[in-house]
CSV table of C-alpha atoms in Angstrom, one decimal:
chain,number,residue,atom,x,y,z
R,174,UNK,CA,0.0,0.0,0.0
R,175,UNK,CA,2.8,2.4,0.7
R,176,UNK,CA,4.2,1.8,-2.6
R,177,UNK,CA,1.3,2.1,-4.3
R,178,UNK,CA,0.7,5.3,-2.4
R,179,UNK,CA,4.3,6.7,-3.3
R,180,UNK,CA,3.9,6.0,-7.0
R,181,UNK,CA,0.7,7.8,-7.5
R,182,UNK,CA,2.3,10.7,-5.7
R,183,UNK,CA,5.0,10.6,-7.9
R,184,UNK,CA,3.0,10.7,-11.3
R,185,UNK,CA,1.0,13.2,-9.6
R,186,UNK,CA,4.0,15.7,-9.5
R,187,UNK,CA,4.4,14.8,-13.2
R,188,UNK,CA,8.0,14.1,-14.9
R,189,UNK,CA,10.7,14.0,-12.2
R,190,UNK,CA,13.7,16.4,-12.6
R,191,UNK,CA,17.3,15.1,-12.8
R,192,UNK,CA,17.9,17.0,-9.9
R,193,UNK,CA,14.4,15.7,-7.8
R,194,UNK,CA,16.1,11.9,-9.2
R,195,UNK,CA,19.4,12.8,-7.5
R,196,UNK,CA,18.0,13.6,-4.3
R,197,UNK,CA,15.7,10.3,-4.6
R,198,UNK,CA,19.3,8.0,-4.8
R,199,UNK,CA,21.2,10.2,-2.7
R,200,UNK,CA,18.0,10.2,0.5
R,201,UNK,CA,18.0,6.5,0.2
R,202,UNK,CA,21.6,5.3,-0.3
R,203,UNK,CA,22.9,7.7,2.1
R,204,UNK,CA,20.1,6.9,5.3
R,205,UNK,CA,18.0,4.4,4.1
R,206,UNK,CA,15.2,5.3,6.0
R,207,UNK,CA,12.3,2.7,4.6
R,208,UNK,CA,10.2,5.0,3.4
R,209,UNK,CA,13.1,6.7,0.9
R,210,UNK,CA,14.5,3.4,0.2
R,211,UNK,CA,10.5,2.9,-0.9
R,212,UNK,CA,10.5,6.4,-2.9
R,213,UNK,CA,13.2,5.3,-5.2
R,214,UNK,CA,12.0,2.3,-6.0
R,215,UNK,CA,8.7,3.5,-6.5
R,216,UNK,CA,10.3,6.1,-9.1
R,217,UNK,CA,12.6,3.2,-10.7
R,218,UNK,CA,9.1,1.6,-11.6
R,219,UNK,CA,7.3,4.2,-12.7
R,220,UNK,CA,8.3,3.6,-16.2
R,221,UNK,CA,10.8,0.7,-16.5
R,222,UNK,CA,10.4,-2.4,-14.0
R,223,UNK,CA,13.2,-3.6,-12.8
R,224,UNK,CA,14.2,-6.6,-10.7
R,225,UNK,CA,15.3,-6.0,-7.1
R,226,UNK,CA,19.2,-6.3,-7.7
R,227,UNK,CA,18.7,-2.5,-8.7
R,228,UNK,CA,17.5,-1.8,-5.3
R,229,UNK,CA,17.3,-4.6,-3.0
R,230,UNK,CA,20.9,-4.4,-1.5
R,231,UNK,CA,20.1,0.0,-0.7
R,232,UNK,CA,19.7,-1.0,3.1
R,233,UNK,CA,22.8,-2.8,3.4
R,234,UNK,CA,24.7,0.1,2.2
R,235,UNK,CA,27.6,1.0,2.8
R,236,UNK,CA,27.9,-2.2,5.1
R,237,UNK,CA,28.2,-4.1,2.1
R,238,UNK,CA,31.1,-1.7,0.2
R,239,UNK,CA,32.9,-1.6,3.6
R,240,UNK,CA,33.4,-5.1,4.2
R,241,UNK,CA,34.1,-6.0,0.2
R,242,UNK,CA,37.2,-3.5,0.7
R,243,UNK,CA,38.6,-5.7,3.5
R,244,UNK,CA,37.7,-8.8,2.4
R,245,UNK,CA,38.8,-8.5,-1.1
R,246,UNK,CA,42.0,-7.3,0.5
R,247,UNK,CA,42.3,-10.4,2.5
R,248,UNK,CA,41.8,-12.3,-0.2
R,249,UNK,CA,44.6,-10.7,-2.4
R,250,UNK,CA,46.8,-11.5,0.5
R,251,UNK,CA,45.6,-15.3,0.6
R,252,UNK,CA,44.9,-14.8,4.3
R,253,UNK,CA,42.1,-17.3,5.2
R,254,UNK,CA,38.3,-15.8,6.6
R,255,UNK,CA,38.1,-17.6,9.9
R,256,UNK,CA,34.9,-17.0,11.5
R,257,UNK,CA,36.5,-14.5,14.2
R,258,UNK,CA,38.0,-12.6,11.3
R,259,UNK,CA,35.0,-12.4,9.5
R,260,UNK,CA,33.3,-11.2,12.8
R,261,UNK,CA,36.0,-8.4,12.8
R,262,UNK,CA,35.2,-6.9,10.0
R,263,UNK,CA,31.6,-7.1,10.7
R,264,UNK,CA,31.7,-4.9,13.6
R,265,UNK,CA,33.7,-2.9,11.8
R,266,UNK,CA,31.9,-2.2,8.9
R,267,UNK,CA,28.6,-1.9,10.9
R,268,UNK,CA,30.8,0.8,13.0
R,269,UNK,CA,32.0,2.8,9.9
R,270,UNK,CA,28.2,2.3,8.4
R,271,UNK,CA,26.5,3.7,11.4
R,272,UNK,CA,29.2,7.0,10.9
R,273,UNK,CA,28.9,7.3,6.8
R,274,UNK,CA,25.2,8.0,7.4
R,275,UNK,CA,26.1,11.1,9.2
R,276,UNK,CA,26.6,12.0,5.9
R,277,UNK,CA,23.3,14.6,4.4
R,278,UNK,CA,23.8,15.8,0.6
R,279,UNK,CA,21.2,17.7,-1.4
R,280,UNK,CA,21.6,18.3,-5.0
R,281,UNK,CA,21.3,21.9,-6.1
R,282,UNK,CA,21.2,22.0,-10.0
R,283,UNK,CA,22.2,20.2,-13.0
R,284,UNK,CA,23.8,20.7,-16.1
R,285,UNK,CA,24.3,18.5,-19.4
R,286,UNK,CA,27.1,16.1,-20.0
R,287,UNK,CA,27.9,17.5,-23.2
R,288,UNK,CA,27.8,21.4,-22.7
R,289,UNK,CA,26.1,21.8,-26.5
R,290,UNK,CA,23.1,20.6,-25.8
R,291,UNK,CA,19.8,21.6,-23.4
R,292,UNK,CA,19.0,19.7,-20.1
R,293,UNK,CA,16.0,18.2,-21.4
R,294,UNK,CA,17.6,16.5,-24.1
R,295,UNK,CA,21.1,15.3,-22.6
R,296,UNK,CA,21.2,11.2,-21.8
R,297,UNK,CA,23.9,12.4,-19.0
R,298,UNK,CA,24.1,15.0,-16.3
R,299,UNK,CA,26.5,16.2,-14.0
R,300,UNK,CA,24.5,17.3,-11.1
R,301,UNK,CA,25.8,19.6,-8.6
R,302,UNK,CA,25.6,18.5,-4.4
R,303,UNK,CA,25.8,20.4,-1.5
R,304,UNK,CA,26.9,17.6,1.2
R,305,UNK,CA,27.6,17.8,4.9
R,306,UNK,CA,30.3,15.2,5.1
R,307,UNK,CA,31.9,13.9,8.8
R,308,UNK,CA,35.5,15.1,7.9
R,309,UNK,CA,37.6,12.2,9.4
R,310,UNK,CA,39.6,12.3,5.8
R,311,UNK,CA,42.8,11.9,7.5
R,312,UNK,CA,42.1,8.3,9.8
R,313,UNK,CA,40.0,7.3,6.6
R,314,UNK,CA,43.4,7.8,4.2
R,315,UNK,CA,45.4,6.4,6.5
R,316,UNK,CA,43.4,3.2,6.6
R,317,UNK,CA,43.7,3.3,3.0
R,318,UNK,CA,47.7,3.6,2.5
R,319,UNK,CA,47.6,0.7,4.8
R,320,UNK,CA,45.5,-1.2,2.3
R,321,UNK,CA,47.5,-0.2,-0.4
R,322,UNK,CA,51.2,-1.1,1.8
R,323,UNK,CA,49.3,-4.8,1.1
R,324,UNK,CA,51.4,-7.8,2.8
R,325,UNK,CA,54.0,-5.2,4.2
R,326,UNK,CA,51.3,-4.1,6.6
R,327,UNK,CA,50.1,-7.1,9.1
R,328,UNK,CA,46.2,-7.8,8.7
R,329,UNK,CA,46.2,-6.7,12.7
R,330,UNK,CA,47.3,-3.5,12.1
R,331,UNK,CA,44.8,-2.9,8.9
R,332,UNK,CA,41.9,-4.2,11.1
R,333,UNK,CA,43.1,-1.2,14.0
R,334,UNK,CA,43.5,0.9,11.2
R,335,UNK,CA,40.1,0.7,10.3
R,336,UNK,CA,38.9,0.6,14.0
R,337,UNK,CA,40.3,4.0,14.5
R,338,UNK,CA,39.1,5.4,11.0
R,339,UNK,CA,35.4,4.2,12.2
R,340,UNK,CA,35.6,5.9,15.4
R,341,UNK,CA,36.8,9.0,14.0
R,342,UNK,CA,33.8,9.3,11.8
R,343,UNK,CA,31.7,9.2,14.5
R,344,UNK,CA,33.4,12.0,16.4
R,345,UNK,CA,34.6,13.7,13.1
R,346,UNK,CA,32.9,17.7,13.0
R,347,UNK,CA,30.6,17.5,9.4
R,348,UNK,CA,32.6,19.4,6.9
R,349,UNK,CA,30.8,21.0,3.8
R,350,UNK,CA,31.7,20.6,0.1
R,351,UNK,CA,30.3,21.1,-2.9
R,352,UNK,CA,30.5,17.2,-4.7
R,353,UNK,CA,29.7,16.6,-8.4
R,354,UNK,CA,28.5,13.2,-9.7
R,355,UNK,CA,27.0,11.8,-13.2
R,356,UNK,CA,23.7,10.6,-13.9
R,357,UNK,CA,22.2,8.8,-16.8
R,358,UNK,CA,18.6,8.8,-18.3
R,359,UNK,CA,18.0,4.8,-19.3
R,360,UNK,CA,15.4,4.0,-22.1
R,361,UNK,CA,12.3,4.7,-20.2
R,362,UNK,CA,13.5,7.9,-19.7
R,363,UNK,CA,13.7,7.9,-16.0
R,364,UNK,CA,17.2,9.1,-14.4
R,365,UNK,CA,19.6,7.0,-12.6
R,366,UNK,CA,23.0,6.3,-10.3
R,367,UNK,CA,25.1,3.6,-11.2
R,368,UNK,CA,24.8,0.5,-9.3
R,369,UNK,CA,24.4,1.0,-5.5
R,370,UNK,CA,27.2,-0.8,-4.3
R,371,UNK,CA,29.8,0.7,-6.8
R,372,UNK,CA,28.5,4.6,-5.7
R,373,UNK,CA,28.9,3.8,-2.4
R,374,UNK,CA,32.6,2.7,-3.0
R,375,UNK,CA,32.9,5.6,-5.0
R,376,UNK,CA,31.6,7.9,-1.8
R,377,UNK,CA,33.4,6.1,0.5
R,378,UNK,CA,36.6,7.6,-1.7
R,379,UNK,CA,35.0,10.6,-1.4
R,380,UNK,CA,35.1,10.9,2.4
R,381,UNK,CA,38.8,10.6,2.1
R,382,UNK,CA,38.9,14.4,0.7
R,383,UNK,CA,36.3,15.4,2.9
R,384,UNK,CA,39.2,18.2,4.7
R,385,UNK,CA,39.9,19.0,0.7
R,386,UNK,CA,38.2,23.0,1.7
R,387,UNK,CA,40.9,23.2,4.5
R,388,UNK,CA,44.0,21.9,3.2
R,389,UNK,CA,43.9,21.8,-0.7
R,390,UNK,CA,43.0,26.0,-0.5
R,391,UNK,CA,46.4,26.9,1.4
R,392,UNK,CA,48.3,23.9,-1.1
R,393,UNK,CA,47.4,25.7,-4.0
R,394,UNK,CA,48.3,29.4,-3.4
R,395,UNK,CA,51.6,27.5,-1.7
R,396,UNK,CA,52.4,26.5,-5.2
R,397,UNK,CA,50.7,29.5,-7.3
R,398,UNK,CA,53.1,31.7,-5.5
R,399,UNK,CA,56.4,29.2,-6.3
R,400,UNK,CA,55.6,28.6,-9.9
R,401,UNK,CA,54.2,32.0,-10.8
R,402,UNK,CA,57.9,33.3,-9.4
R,403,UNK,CA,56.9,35.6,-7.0
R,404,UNK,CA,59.6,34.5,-4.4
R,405,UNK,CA,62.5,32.3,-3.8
R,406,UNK,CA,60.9,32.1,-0.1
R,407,UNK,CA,57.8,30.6,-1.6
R,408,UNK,CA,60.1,27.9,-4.0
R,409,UNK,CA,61.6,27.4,0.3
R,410,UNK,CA,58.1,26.5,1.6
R,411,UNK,CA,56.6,24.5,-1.5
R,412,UNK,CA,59.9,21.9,-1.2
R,413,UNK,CA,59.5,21.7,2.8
R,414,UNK,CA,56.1,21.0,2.2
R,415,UNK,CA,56.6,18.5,-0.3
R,416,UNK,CA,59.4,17.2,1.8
R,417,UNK,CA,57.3,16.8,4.8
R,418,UNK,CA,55.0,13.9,2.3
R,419,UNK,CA,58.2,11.6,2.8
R,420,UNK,CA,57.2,8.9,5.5
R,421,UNK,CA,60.4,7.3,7.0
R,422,UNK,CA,57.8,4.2,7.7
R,423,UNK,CA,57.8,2.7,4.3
R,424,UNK,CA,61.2,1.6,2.5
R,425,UNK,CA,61.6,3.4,-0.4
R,426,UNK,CA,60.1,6.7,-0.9
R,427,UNK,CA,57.1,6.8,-3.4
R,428,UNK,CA,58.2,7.4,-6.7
R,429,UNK,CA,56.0,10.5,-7.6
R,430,UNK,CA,57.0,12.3,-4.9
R,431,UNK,CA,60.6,11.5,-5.2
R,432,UNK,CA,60.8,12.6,-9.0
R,433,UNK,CA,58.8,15.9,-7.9
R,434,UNK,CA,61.2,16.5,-4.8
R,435,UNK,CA,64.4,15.7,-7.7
R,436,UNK,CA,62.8,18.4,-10.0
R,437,UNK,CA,62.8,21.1,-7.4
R,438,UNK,CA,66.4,21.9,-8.5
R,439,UNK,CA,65.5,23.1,-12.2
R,440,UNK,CA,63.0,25.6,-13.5
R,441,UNK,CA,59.8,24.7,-12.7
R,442,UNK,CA,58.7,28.3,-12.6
R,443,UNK,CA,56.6,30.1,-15.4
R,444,UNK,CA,59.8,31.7,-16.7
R,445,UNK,CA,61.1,33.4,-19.7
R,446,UNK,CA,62.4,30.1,-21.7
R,447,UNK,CA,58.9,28.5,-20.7
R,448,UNK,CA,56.9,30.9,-22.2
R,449,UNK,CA,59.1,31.3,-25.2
R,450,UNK,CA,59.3,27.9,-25.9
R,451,UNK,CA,55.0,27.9,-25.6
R,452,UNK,CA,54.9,30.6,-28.3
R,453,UNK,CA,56.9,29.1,-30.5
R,454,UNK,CA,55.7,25.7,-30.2
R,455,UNK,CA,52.5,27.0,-31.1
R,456,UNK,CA,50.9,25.7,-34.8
R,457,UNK,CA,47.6,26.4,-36.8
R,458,UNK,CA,46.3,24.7,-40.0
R,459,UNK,CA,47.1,26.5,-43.3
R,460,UNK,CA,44.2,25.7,-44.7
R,461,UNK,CA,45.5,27.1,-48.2
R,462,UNK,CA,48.3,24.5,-48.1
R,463,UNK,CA,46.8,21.1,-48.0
R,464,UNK,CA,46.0,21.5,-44.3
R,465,UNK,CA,49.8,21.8,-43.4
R,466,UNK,CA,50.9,22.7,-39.6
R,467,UNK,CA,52.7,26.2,-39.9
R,468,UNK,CA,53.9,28.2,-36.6
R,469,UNK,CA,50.9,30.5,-35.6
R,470,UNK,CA,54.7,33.3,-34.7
R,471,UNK,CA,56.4,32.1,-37.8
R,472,UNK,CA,58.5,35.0,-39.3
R,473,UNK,CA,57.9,36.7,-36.0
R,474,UNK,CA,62.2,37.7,-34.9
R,475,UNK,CA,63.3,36.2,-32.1
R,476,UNK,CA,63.9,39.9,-30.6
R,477,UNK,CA,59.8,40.5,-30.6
R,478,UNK,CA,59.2,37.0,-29.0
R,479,UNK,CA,61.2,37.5,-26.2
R,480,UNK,CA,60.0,40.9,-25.2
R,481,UNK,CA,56.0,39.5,-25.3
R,482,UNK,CA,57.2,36.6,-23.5
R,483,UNK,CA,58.8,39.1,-21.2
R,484,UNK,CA,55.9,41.3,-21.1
R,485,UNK,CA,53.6,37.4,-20.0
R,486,UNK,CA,56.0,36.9,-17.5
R,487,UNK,CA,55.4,40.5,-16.0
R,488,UNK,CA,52.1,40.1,-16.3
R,489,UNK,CA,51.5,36.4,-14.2
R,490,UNK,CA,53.9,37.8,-11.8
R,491,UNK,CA,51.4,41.1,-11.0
R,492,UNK,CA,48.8,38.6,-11.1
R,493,UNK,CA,48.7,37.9,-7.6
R,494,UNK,CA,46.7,35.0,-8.4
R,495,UNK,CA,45.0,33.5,-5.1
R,496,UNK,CA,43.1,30.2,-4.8
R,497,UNK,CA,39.5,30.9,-2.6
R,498,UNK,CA,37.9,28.1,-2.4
R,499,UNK,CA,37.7,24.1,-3.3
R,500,UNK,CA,35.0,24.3,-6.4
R,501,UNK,CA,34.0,20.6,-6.1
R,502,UNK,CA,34.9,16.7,-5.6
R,503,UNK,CA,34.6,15.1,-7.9
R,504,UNK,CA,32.7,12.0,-7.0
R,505,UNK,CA,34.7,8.7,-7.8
R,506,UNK,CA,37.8,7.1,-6.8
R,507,UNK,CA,40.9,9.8,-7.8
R,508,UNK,CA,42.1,11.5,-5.2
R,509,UNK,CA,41.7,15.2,-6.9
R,510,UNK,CA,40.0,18.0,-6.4
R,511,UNK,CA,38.9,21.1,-8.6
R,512,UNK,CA,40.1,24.8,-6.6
R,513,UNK,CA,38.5,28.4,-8.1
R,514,UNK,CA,41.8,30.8,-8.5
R,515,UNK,CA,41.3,34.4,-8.5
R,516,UNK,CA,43.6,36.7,-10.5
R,517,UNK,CA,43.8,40.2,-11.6
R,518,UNK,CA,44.9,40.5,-15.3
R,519,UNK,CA,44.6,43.1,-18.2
R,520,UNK,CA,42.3,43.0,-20.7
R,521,UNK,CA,43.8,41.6,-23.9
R,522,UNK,CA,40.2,40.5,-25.7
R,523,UNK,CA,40.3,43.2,-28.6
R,524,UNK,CA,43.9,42.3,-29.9
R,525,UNK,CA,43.2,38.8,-29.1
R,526,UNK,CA,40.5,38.7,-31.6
R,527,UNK,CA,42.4,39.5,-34.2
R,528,UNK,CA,44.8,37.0,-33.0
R,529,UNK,CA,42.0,34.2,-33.1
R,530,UNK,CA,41.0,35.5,-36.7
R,531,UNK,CA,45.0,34.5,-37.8
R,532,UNK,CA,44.3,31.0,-36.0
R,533,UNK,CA,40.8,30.2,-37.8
R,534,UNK,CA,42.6,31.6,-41.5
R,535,UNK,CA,45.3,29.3,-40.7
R,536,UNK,CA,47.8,32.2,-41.4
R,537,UNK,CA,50.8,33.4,-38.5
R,538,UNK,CA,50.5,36.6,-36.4
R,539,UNK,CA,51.8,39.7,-37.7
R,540,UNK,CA,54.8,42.2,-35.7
R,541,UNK,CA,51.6,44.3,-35.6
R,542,UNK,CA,49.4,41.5,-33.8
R,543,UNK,CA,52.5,40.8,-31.2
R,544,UNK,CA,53.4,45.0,-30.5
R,545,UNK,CA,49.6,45.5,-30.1
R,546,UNK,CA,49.4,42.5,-27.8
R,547,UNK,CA,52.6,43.5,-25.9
R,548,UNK,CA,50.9,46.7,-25.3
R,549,UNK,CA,47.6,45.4,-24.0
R,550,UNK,CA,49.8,43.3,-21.7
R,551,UNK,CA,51.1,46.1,-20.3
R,552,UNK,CA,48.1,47.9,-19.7
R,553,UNK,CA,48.3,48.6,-15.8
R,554,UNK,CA,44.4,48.4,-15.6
R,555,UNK,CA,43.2,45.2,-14.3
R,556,UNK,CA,40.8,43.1,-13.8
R,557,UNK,CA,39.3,40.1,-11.6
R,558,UNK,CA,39.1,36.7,-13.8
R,559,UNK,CA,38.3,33.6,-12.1
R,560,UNK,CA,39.3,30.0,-13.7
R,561,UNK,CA,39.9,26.3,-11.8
R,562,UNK,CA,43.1,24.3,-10.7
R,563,UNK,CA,43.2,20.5,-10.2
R,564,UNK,CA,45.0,19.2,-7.3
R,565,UNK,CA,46.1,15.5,-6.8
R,566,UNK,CA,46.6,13.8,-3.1
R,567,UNK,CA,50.4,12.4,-3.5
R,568,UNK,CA,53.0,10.6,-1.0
R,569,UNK,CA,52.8,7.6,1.0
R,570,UNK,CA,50.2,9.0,3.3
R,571,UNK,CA,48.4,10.1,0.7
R,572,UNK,CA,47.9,13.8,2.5
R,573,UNK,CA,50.1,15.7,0.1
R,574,UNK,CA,48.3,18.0,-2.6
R,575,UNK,CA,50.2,18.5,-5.8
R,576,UNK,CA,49.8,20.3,-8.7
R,577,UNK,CA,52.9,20.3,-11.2
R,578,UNK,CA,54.1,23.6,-13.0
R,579,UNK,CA,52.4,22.9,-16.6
R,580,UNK,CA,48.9,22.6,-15.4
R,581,UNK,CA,49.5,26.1,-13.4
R,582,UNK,CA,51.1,28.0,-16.4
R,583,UNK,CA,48.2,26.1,-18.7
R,584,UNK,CA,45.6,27.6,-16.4
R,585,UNK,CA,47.3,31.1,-16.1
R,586,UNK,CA,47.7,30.9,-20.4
R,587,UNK,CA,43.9,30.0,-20.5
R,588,UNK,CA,42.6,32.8,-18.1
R,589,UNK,CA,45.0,35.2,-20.0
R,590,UNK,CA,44.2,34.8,-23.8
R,591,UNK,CA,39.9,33.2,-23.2
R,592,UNK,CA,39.4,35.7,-20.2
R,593,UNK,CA,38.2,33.1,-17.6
R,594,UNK,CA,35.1,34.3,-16.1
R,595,UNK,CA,34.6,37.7,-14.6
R,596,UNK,CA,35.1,37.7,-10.5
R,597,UNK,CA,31.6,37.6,-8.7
């Protein structure tokens, strides 16, 4: 009867949104109240049946993900489920369960999957969360390194690891972040999440970034202010912070970090050379020459390329570009995160429309286009453009954010010649 009830109600409100779909999932995986686990799967029926695998395991979540991590650990390892192992994990994962649904997300809005075309006609959606998470990121990564170590770490010390990593999601403070995840529109047209038990092992990876808005924020202007050159102060702090990542616990330092820590010593900055060697490494297709690659600065002298790449250095160093805030999380099992930066940067749109015209034609710039843009560059009127920077979790810890020098100087290129967005 309560079914029956629930799917009248919902054909009642007409066609549900992809946003009124989210919520549905998220209500019901996340607390699995009966009466939401009942509103799903009244809305999964209302135009396509579908047997109960789709939604029969819901209450057991994340119970279920929880205990597959360990056990399929375990079983990678050849250790053997006695009955008093199995027991262990059970307590655990009911532990860690009863903490996860602490967890309260509500989605906000929704956009297509594909940017060029409407809502209402997109098969995928990226919809946009608000979620109150219980920020015990660092016990939860911890737990996870530990899984990772496999047989070098003893299955005593995973367990405790896991112990403490349940405990500290019930104390942990709740955290809020703004969380992205994909949904899909199936034949019948309704919307849906994948699988239950794979989204919950993709929110459990989630929760280990739930601390993302306090540390990855203070990461990134660490290294916008080494690579952008402001300081050799700043270079200082961004090795001692990504010296601080080595863990004297594990033999032989992680090979990411060590090949980032061996860099330090060259240019990593957004120097003259770099930028040079972007502008001339630039090509467009002549389009009058059987499609062939030419050099968008060819015939440009190498005098005139230096002083705009001069004049680009000037400008990212005045730039005083500062990270604000962690734009989302992306929901699945990387360890990044997506921060706004903020910088303050001369408008260069007229010349640079020109310049695009050159690209489209297929034909080089002219020593016109490059003095015009070298003077729009050095136009001491400024203003506030906002873009995004990714950030990785690195180290054997797994509590190290990293972003290497291309991606900032990509991001500082696309701000400067597309604009970016105008500063709210």
């Amino acid at each position: 009867m309560l079914l029956t009830a629930i799917c009248a109600e919902l054909h009642a409100g007409g066609r549900v949104t992809v946003v009124e779909a989210a919520d549905l999932h998220l209500h019901a995986y996340l607390q699995a109240e009966t009466q939401q686990v009942e509103r799903l799967s009244a809305y999964l029926r209302t135009e396509t049946p579908s047997p109960c695998p789709e939604r029969c395991d819901i209450p057991s979540l994340p119970e279920t993900a929880i205990q597959h991590r360990l056990h399929n650990e375990l079983t990678e390892r050849g250790v053997a489920q006695t009955p008093a192992l199995n027991a262990r994990i059970g307590v655990i994962a009911q532990a860690m369960t009863k903490a996860v649904r602490r967890s309260r997300c509500q989605a906000r809005s929704a956009s297509p999957f594909f940017s060029i075309e409407p809502l209402e006609d997109a098969d995928e959606a990226i919809v946009r969360l608000r979620c109150d998470l219980p920020d015990a990121a660092v016990a939860l990564r911890h737990a996870a390194t530990l899984r990772e170590q496999g047989e070098r770490v003893s299955v005593d010390t995973l367990m405790h690891a896991h112990q403490a990593a349940a405990e500290a999601l019930r104390q942990a403070p709740l955290r809020t972040a703004e969380v992205e995840m994909l949904m899909y529109r199936d034949t019948g047209g309704v919307w849906r999440l994948m699988q239950p038990a794979n989204w919950m092992a993709y929110f459990l990876s989630l929760l280990e970034r739930a601390d993302a808005p306090a540390t990855a924020v203070p990461a990134a202007n660490l290294y916008l202010r080494a690579y952008l050159g402001f300081a050799a102060a700043d270079r200082q702090r961004q090795e001692d912070y990504l010296q601080s990542a080595r863990d004297p616990m594990w033999d032989g330092p992680d090979a990411t970090l060590a090949d980032l820590l061996t860099s330090l010593g060259q240019d990593s900055t957004w120097g003259e050379e770099t930028s040079i060697a972007r502008l001339t490494s630039t090509f467009v297709i002549n389009h009058s020459e059987d499609n062939r690659l030419i050099r968008l600065f060819d015939g440009i002298s190498g005098q005139r390329i230096r002083a705009l790449s001069q004049q680009m250095v000037a400008v990212m160093k005045a730039a005083q570009c500062t990270a604000t805030q962690v734009d989302a999380l992306p929901l699945d099992h990387s360890r990044n995160v997506r921060v706004s930066v903020r910088c303050q940067l001369p408008d260069i749109s007229a010349v640079n429309a020109t310049i695009q015209q050159r690209v489209d034609a297929g034909v080089p710039v002219t020593e016109e286009d490059v003095n015009a843009l070298i003077a729009a560059l050095a136009s001491p009127i400024r203003h506030a453009r906002t873009s995004s920077l990714e950030l990785a979790l690195i180290g054997a810890r797994g509590d190290t954010w990293y972003v290497p020098p291309s991606k900032v100087s990509d991001m500082g290129l696309t701000m400067l010649f597309s604009g970016g967005q105008d500063a709210p």
